[in-house]
PDB file of C-alpha atoms in Angstrom:
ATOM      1  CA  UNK A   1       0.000   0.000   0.000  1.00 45.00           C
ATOM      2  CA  UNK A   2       2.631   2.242   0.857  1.00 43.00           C
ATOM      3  CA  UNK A   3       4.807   1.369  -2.689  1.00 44.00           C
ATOM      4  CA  UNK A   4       1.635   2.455  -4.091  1.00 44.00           C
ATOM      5  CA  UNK A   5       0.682   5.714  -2.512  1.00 41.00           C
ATOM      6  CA  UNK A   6       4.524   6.612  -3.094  1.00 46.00           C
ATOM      7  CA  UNK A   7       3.978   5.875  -6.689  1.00 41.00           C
ATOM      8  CA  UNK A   8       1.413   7.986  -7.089  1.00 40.00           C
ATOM      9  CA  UNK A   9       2.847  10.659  -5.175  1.00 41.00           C
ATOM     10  CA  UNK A  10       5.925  10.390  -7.436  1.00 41.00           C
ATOM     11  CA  UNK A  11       3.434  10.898 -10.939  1.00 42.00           C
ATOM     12  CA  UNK A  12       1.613  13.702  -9.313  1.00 43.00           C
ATOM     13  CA  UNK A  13       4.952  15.856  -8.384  1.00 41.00           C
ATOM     14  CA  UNK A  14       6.248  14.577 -12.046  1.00 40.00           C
ATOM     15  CA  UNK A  15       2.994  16.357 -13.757  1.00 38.00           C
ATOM     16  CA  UNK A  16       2.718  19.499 -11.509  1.00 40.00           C
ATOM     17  CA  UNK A  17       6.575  20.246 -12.195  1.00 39.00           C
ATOM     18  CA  UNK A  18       5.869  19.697 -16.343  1.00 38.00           C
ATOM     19  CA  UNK A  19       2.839  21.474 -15.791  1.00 33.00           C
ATOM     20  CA  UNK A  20       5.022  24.432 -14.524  1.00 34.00           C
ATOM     21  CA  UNK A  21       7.938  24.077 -16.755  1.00 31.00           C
ATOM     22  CA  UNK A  22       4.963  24.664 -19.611  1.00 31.00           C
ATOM     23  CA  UNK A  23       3.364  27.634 -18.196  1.00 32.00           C
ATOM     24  CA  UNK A  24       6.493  29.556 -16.804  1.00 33.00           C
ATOM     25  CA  UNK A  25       7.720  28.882 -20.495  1.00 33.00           C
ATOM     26  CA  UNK A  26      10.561  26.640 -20.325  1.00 32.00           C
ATOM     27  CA  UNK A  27      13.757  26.732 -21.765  1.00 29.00           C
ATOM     28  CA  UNK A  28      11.650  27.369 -25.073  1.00 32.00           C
ATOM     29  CA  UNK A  29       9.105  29.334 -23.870  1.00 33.00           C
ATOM     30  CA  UNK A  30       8.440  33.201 -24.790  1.00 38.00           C
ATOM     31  CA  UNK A  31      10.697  34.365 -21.788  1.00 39.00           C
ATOM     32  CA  UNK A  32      13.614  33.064 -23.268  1.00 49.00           C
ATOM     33  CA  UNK A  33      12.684  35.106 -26.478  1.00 72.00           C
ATOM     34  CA  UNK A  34      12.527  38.651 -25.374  1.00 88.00           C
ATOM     35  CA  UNK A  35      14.274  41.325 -26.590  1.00 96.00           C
ATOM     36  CA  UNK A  36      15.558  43.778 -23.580  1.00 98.00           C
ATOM     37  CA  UNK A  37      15.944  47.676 -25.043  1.00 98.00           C
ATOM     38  CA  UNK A  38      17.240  49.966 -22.641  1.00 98.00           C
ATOM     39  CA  UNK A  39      15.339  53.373 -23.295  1.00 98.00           C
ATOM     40  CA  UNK A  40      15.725  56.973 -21.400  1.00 96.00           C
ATOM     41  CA  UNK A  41      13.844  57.506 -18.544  1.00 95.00           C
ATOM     42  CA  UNK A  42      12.884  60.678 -18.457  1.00 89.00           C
ATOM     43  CA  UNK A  43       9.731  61.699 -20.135  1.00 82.00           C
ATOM     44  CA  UNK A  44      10.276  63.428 -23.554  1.00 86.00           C
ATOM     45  CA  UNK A  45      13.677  61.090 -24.027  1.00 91.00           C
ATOM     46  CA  UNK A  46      11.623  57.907 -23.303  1.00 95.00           C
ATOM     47  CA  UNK A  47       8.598  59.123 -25.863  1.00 93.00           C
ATOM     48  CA  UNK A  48      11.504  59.794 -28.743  1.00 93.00           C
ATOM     49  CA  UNK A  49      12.716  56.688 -27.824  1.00 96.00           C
ATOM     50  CA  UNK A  50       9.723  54.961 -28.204  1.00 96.00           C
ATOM     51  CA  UNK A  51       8.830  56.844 -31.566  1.00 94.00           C
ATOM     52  CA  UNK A  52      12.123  55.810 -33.183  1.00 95.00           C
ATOM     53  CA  UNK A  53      11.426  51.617 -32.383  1.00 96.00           C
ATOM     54  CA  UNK A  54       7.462  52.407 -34.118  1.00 96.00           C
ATOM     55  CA  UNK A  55       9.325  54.649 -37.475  1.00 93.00           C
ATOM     56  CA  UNK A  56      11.456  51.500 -37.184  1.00 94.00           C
ATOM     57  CA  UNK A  57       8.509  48.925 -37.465  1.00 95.00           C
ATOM     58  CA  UNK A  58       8.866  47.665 -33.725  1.00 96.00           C
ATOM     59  CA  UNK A  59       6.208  48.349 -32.022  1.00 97.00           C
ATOM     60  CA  UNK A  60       3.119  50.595 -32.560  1.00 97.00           C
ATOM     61  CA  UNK A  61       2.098  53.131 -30.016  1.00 97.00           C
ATOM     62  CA  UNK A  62      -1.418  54.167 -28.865  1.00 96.00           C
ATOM     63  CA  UNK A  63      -3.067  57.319 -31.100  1.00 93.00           C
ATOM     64  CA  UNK A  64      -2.135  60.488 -29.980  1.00 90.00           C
ATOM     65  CA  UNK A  65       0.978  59.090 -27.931  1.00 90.00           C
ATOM     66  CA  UNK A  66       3.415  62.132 -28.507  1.00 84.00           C
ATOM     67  CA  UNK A  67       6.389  63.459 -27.170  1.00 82.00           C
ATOM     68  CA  UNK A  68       4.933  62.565 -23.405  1.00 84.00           C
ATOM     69  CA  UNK A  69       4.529  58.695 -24.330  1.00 93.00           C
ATOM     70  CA  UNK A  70       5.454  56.264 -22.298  1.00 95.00           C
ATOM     71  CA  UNK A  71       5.711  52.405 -21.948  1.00 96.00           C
ATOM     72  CA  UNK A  72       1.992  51.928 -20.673  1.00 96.00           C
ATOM     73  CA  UNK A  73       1.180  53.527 -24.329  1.00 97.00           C
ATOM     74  CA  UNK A  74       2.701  50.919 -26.203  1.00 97.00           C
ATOM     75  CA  UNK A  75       0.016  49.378 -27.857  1.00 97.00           C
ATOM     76  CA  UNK A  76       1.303  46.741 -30.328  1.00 97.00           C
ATOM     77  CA  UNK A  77       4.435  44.484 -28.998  1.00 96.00           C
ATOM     78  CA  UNK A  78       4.713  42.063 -31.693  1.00 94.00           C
ATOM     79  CA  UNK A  79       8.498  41.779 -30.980  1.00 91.00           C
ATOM     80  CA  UNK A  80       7.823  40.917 -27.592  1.00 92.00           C
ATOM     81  CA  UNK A  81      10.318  43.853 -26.502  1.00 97.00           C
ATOM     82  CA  UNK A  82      10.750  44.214 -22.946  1.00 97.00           C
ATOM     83  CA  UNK A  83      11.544  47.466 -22.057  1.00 98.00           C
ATOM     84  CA  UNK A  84      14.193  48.764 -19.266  1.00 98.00           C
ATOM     85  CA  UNK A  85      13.936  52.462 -18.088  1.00 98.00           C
ATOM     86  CA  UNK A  86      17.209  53.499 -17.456  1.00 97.00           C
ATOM     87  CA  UNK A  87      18.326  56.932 -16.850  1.00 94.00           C
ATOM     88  CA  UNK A  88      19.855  58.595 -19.688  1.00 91.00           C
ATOM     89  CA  UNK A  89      23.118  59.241 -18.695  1.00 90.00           C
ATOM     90  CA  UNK A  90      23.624  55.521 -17.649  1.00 95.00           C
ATOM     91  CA  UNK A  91      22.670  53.830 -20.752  1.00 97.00           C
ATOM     92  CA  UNK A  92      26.362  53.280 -22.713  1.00 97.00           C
ATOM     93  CA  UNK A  93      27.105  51.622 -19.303  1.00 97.00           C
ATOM     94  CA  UNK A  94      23.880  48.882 -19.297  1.00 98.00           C
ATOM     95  CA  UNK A  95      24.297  48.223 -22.747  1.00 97.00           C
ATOM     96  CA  UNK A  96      26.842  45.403 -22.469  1.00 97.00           C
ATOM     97  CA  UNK A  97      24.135  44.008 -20.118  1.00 97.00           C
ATOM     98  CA  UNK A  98      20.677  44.121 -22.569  1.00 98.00           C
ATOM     99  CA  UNK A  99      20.369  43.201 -26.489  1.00 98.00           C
ATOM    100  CA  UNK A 100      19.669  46.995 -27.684  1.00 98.00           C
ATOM    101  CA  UNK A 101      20.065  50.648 -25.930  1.00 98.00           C
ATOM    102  CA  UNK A 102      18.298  54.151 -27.245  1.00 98.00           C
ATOM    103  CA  UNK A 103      20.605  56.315 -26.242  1.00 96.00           C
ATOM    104  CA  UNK A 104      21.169  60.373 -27.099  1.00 89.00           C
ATOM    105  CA  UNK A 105      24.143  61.247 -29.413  1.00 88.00           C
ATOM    106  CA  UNK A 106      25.616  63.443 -26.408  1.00 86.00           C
ATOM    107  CA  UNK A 107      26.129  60.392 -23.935  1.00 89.00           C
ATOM    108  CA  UNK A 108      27.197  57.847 -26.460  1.00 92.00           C
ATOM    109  CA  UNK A 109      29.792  60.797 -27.743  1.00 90.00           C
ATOM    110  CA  UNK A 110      31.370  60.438 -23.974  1.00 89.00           C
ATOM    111  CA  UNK A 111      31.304  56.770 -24.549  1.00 93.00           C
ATOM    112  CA  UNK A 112      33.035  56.695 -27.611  1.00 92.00           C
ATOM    113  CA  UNK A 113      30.426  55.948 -29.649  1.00 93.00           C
ATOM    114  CA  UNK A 114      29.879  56.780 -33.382  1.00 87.00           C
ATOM    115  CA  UNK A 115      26.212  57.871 -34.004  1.00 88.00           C
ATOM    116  CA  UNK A 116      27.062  58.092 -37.724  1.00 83.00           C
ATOM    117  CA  UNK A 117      28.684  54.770 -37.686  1.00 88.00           C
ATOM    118  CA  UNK A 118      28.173  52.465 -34.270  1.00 94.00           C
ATOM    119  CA  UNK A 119      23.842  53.543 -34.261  1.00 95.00           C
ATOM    120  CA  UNK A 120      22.116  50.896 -35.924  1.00 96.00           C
ATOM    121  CA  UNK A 121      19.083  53.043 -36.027  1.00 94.00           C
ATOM    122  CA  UNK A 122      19.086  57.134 -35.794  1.00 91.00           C
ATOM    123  CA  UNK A 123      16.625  59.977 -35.260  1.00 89.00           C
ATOM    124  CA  UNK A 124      15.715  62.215 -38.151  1.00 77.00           C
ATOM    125  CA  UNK A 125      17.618  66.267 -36.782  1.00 64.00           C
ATOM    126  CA  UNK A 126      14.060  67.409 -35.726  1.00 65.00           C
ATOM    127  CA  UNK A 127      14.106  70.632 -34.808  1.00 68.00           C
ATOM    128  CA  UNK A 128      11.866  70.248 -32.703  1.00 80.00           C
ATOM    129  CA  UNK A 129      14.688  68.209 -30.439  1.00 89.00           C
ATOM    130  CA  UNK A 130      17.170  71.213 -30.935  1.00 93.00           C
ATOM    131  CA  UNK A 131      19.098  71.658 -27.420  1.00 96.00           C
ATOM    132  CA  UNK A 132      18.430  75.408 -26.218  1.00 98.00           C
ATOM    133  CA  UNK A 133      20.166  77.877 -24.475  1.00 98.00           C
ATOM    134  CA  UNK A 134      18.210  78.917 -21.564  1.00 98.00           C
ATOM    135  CA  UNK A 135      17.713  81.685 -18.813  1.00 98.00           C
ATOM    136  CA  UNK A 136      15.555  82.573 -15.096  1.00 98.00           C
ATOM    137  CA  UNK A 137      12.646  84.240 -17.200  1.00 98.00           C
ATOM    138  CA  UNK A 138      13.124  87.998 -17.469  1.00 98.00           C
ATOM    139  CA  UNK A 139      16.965  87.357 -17.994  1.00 98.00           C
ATOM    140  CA  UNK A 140      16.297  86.614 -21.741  1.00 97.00           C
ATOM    141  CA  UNK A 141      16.629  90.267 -23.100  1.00 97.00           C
ATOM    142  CA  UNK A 142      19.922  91.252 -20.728  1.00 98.00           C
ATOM    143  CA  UNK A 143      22.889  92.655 -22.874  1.00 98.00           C
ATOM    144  CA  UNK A 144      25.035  89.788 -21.742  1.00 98.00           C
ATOM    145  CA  UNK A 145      22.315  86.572 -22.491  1.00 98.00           C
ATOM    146  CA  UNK A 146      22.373  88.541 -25.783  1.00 98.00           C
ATOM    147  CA  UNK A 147      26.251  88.583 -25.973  1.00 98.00           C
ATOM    148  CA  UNK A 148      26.137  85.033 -25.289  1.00 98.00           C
ATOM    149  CA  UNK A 149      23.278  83.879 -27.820  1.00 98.00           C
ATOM    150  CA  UNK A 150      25.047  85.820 -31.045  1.00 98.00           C
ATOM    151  CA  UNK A 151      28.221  83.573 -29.912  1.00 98.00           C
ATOM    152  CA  UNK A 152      26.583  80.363 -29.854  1.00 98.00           C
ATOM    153  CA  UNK A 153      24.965  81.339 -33.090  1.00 98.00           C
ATOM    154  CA  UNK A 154      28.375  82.376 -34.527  1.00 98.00           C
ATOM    155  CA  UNK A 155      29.600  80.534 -37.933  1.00 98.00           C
ATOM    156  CA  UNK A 156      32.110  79.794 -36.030  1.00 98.00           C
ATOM    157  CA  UNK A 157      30.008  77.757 -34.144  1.00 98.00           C
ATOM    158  CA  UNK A 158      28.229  76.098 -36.557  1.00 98.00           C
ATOM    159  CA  UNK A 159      31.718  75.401 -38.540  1.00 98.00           C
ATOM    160  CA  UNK A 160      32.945  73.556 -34.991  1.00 98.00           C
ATOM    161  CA  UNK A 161      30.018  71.461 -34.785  1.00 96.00           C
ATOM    162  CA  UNK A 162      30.198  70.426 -38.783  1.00 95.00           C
ATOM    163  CA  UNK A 163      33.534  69.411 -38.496  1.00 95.00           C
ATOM    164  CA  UNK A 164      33.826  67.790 -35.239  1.00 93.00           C
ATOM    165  CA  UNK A 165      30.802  65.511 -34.981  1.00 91.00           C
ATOM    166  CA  UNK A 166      30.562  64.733 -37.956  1.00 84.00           C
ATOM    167  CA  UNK A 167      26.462  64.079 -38.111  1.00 83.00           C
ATOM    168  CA  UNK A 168      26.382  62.976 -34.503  1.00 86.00           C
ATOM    169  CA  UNK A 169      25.444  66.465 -33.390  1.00 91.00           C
ATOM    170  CA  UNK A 170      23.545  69.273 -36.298  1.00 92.00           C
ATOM    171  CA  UNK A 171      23.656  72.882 -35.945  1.00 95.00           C
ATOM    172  CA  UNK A 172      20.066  74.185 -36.286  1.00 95.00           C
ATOM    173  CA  UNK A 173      21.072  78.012 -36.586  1.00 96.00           C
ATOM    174  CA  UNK A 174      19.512  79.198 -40.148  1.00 93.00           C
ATOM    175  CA  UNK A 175      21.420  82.348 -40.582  1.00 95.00           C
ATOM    176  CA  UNK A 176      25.094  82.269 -38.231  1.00 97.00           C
ATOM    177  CA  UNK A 177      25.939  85.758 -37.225  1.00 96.00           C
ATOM    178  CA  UNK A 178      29.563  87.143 -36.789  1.00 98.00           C
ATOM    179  CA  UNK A 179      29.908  86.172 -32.917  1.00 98.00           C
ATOM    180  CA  UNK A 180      28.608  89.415 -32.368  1.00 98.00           C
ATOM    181  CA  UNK A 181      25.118  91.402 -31.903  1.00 98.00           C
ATOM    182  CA  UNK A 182      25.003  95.108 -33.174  1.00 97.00           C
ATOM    183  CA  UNK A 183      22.460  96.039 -30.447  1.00 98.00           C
ATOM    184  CA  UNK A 184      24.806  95.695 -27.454  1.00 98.00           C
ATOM    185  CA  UNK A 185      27.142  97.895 -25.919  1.00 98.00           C
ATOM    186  CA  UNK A 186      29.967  95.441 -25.371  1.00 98.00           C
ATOM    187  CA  UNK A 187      32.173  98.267 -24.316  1.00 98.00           C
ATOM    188  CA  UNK A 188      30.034  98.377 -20.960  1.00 98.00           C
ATOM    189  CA  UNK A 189      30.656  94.508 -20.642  1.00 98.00           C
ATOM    190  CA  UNK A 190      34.185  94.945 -20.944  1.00 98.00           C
ATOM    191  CA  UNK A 191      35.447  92.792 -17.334  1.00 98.00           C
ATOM    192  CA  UNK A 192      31.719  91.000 -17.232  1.00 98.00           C
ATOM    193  CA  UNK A 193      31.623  86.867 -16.397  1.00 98.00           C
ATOM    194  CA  UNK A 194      28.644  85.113 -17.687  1.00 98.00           C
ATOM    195  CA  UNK A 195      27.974  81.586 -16.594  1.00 98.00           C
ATOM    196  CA  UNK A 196      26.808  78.317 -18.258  1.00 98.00           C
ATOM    197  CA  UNK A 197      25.760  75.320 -16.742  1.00 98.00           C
ATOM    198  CA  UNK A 198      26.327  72.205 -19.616  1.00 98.00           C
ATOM    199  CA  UNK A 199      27.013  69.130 -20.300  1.00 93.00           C
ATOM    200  CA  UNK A 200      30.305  67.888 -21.201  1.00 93.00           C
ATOM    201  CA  UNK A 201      29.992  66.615 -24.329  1.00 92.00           C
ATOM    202  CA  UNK A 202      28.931  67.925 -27.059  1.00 94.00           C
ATOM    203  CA  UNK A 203      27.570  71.351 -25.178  1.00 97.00           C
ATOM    204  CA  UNK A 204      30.743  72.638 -22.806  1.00 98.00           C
ATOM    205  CA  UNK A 205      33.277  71.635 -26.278  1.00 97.00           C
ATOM    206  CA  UNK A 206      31.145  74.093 -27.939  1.00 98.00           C
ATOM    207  CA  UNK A 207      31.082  76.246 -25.071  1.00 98.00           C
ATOM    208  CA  UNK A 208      35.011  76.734 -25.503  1.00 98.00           C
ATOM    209  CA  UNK A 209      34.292  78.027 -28.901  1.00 98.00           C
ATOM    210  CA  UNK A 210      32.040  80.561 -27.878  1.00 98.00           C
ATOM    211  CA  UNK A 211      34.499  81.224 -24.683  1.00 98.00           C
ATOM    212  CA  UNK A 212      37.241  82.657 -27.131  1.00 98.00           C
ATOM    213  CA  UNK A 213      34.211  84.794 -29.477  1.00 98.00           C
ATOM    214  CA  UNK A 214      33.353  86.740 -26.331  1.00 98.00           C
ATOM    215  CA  UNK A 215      37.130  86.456 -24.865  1.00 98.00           C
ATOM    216  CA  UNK A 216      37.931  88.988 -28.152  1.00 98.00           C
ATOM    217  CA  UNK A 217      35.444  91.564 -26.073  1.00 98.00           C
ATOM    218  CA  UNK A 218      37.010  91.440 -22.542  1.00 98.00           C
ATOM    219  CA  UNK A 219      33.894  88.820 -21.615  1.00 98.00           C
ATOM    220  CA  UNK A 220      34.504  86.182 -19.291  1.00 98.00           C
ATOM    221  CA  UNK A 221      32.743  83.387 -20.123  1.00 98.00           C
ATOM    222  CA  UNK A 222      32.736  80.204 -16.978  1.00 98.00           C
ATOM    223  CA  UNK A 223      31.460  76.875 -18.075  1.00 98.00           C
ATOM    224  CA  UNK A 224      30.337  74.474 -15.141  1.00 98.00           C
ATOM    225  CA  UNK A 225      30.059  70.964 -16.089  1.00 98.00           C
ATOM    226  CA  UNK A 226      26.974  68.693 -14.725  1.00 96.00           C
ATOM    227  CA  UNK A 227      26.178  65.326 -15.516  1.00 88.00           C
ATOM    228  CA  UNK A 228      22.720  65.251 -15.118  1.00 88.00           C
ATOM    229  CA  UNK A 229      19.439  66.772 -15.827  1.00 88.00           C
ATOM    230  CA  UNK A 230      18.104  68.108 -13.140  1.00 94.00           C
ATOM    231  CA  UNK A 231      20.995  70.323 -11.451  1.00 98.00           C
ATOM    232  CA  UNK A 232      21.115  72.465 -14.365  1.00 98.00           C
ATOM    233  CA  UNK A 233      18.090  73.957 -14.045  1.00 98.00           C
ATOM    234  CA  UNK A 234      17.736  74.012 -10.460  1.00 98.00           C
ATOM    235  CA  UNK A 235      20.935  76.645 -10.719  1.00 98.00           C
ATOM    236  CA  UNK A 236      19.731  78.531 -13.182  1.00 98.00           C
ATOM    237  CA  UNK A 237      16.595  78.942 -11.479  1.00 98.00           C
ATOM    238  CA  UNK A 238      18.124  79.764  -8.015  1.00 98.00           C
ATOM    239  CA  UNK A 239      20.197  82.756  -9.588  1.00 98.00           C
ATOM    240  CA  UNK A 240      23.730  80.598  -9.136  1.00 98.00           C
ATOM    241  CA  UNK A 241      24.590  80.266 -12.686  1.00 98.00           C
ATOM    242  CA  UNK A 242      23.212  82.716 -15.594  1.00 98.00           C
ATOM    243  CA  UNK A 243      22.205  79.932 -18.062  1.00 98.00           C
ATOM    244  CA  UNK A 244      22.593  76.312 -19.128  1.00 98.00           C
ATOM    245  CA  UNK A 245      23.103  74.758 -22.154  1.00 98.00           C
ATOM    246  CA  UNK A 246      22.084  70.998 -22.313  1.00 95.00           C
ATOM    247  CA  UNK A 247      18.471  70.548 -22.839  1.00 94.00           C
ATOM    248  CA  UNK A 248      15.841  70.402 -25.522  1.00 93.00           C
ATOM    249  CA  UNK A 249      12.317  72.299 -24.962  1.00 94.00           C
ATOM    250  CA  UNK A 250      10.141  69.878 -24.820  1.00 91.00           C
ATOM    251  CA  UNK A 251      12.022  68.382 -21.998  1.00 91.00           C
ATOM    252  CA  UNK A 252      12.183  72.189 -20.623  1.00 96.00           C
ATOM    253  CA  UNK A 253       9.068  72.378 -20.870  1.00 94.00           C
ATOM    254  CA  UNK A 254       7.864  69.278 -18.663  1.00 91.00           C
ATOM    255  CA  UNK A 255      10.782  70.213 -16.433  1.00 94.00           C
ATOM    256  CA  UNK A 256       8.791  73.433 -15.527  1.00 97.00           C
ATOM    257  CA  UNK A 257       5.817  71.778 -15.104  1.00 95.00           C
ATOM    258  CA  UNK A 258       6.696  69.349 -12.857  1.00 94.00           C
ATOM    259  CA  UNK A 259       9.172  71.419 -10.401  1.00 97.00           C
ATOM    260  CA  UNK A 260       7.423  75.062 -10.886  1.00 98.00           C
ATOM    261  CA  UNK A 261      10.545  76.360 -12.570  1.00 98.00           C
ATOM    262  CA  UNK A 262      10.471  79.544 -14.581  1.00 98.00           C
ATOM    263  CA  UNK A 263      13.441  78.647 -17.413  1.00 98.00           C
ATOM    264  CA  UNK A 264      12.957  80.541 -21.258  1.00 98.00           C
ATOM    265  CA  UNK A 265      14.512  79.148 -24.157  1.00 98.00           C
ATOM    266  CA  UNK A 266      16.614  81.672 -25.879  1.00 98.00           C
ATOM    267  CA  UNK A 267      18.339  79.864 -28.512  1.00 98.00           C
ATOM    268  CA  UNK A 268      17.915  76.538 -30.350  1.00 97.00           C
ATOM    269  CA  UNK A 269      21.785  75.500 -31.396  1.00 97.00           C
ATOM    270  CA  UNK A 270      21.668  72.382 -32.157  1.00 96.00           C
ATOM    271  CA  UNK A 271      20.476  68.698 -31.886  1.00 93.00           C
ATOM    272  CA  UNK A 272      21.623  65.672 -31.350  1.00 90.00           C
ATOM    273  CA  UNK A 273      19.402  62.376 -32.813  1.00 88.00           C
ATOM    274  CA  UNK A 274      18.597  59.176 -30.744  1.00 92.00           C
ATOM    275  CA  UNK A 275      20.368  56.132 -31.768  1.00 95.00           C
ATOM    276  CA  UNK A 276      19.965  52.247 -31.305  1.00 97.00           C
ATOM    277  CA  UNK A 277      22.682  50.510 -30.142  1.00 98.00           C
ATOM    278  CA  UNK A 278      23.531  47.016 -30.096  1.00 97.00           C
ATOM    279  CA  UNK A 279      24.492  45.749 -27.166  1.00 97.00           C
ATOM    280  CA  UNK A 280      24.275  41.749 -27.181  1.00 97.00           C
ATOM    281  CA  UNK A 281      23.497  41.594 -30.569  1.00 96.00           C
ATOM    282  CA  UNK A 282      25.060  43.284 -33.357  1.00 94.00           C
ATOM    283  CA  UNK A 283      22.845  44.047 -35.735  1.00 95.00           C
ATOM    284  CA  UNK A 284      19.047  44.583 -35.557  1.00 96.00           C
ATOM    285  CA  UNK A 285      18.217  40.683 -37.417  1.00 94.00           C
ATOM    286  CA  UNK A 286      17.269  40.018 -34.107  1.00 93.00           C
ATOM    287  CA  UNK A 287      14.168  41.951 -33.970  1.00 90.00           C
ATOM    288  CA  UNK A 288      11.409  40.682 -36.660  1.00 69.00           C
ATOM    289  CA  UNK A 289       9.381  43.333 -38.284  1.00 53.00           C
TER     290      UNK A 289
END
């Protein structure tokens, strides 16, 4: 009696575990098929994210889903595409660790990553995207913001940023001045400093450029390097620092929103496209259309 209640002990364990094995997917179950993209995890960087994989064919997002989107409005997975929200800055360091990373053209610059050669997958130059100069509201129309915007908007600029990024990062500026606007009396800012909060790459290298433009008028200009996206504003908006230079409006935008901020754009310079990386895999075969 006991052989027989062990037997059937035995074939009861034996289907429960199968029974498991089949539902939890297996070694050959959908689990085992995901593909893991790393995406931005910040609001308007996660929704370009996101609208690169559906111009790519990936995945298909809800109607209406704009520049806010989000995961929860992905509304066609086909690819099965499981999605990790990492912050931006951190994403060249994950992607050794999932099959594909979004990541923007600034961060994978500091990587040493190619967006014109080592993206799988890029961003059309929207300039919609196009990273901003920006000021405390009621700064905007000082003689020295002004000073600083003709710089940035300087040929000299936009030469720089042709011939140093070579398509990673896009000037935006439709008509480059001189350095110089005719409307300010640079002889009274003769000994003046004017701070800028950036990032290091690509926006305190161009910084430099615009450093020696207003250098030529006895202008100090001081550059103070940040690493993420929240400090920059949170200066600017105290008073500590006069403007930053690292951010895109839309982002600007949901940045004042959220923290009650009062930042102005006063410049678009340029922008820098989202690209896919491969991080397992090294080409994008893996994901079927």
């Amino acid at each position: 009696m006991k052989k027989i209640i062990s037997l059937l002990l035995i074939t009861a364990l034996t289907i429960t575990a199968a029974f498991s094995l089949t539902a939890c997917g297996g070694s050959e179950g959908k689990s085992s098929d995901k593909i893991t993209i790393a995406i931005p995890n910040d609001t308007t960087n996660e929704a370009r994210a996101l609208l690169l994989l559906e111009d790519l064919g990936y995945i298909k997002l809800k109607d209406g889903a704009g520049i806010t989107a989000t995961i929860l409005d992905v509304e066609e997975n086909p690819n099965n595409i499981e999605f990790k929200e990492v912050e931006a800055a951190q994403l060249p360091n994950v992607l050794k660790d999932v099959d594909y990373a979004v990541i923007n053209s600034n961060y994978a610059i500091e990587a040493k990553l190619n967006p014109a050669k080592d993206a799988l997958g890029i961003e059309g130059s929207s300039s919609a995207y196009g990273n901003i100069l920006a000021v405390k509201e009621g700064n905007e129309d000082s003689d020295i913001i002004k000073a600083l915007v003709a710089a940035l908007e300087s040929q000299k600029v936009a030469d720089f940023i042709a011939s140093e990024y070579d398509g990673a990062v896009v000037s935006v500026v439709d008509n480059p001045t001189d350095g110089y606007d005719s409307t300010v009396d640079y002889a009274a800012l003769a000994g003046k400093k004017v701070s800028v909060a950036a990032s290091p790459t690509p926006h305190a290298e161009i910084l430099e450029v615009v450093k020696e433009i207003l250098a030529q008028k006895d202008i100090t200009l001081e550059i103070k390097e940040f690493t993420d996206y929240v400090q920059p504003n949170n200066v600017v908006e105290s008073g500590e620092i006069d403007a930053n230079y690292f951010q895109h409006t839309p982002y600007l935008d949901d940045f004042n929103k959220e923290n009650g901020t009062h930042i102005v754009s006063v410049a678009a310079i340029h922008v820098e496209p989202l690209g896919i990386y491969g991080g397992k895999q090294t080409s994008l075969d893996a994901i079927q259309k």
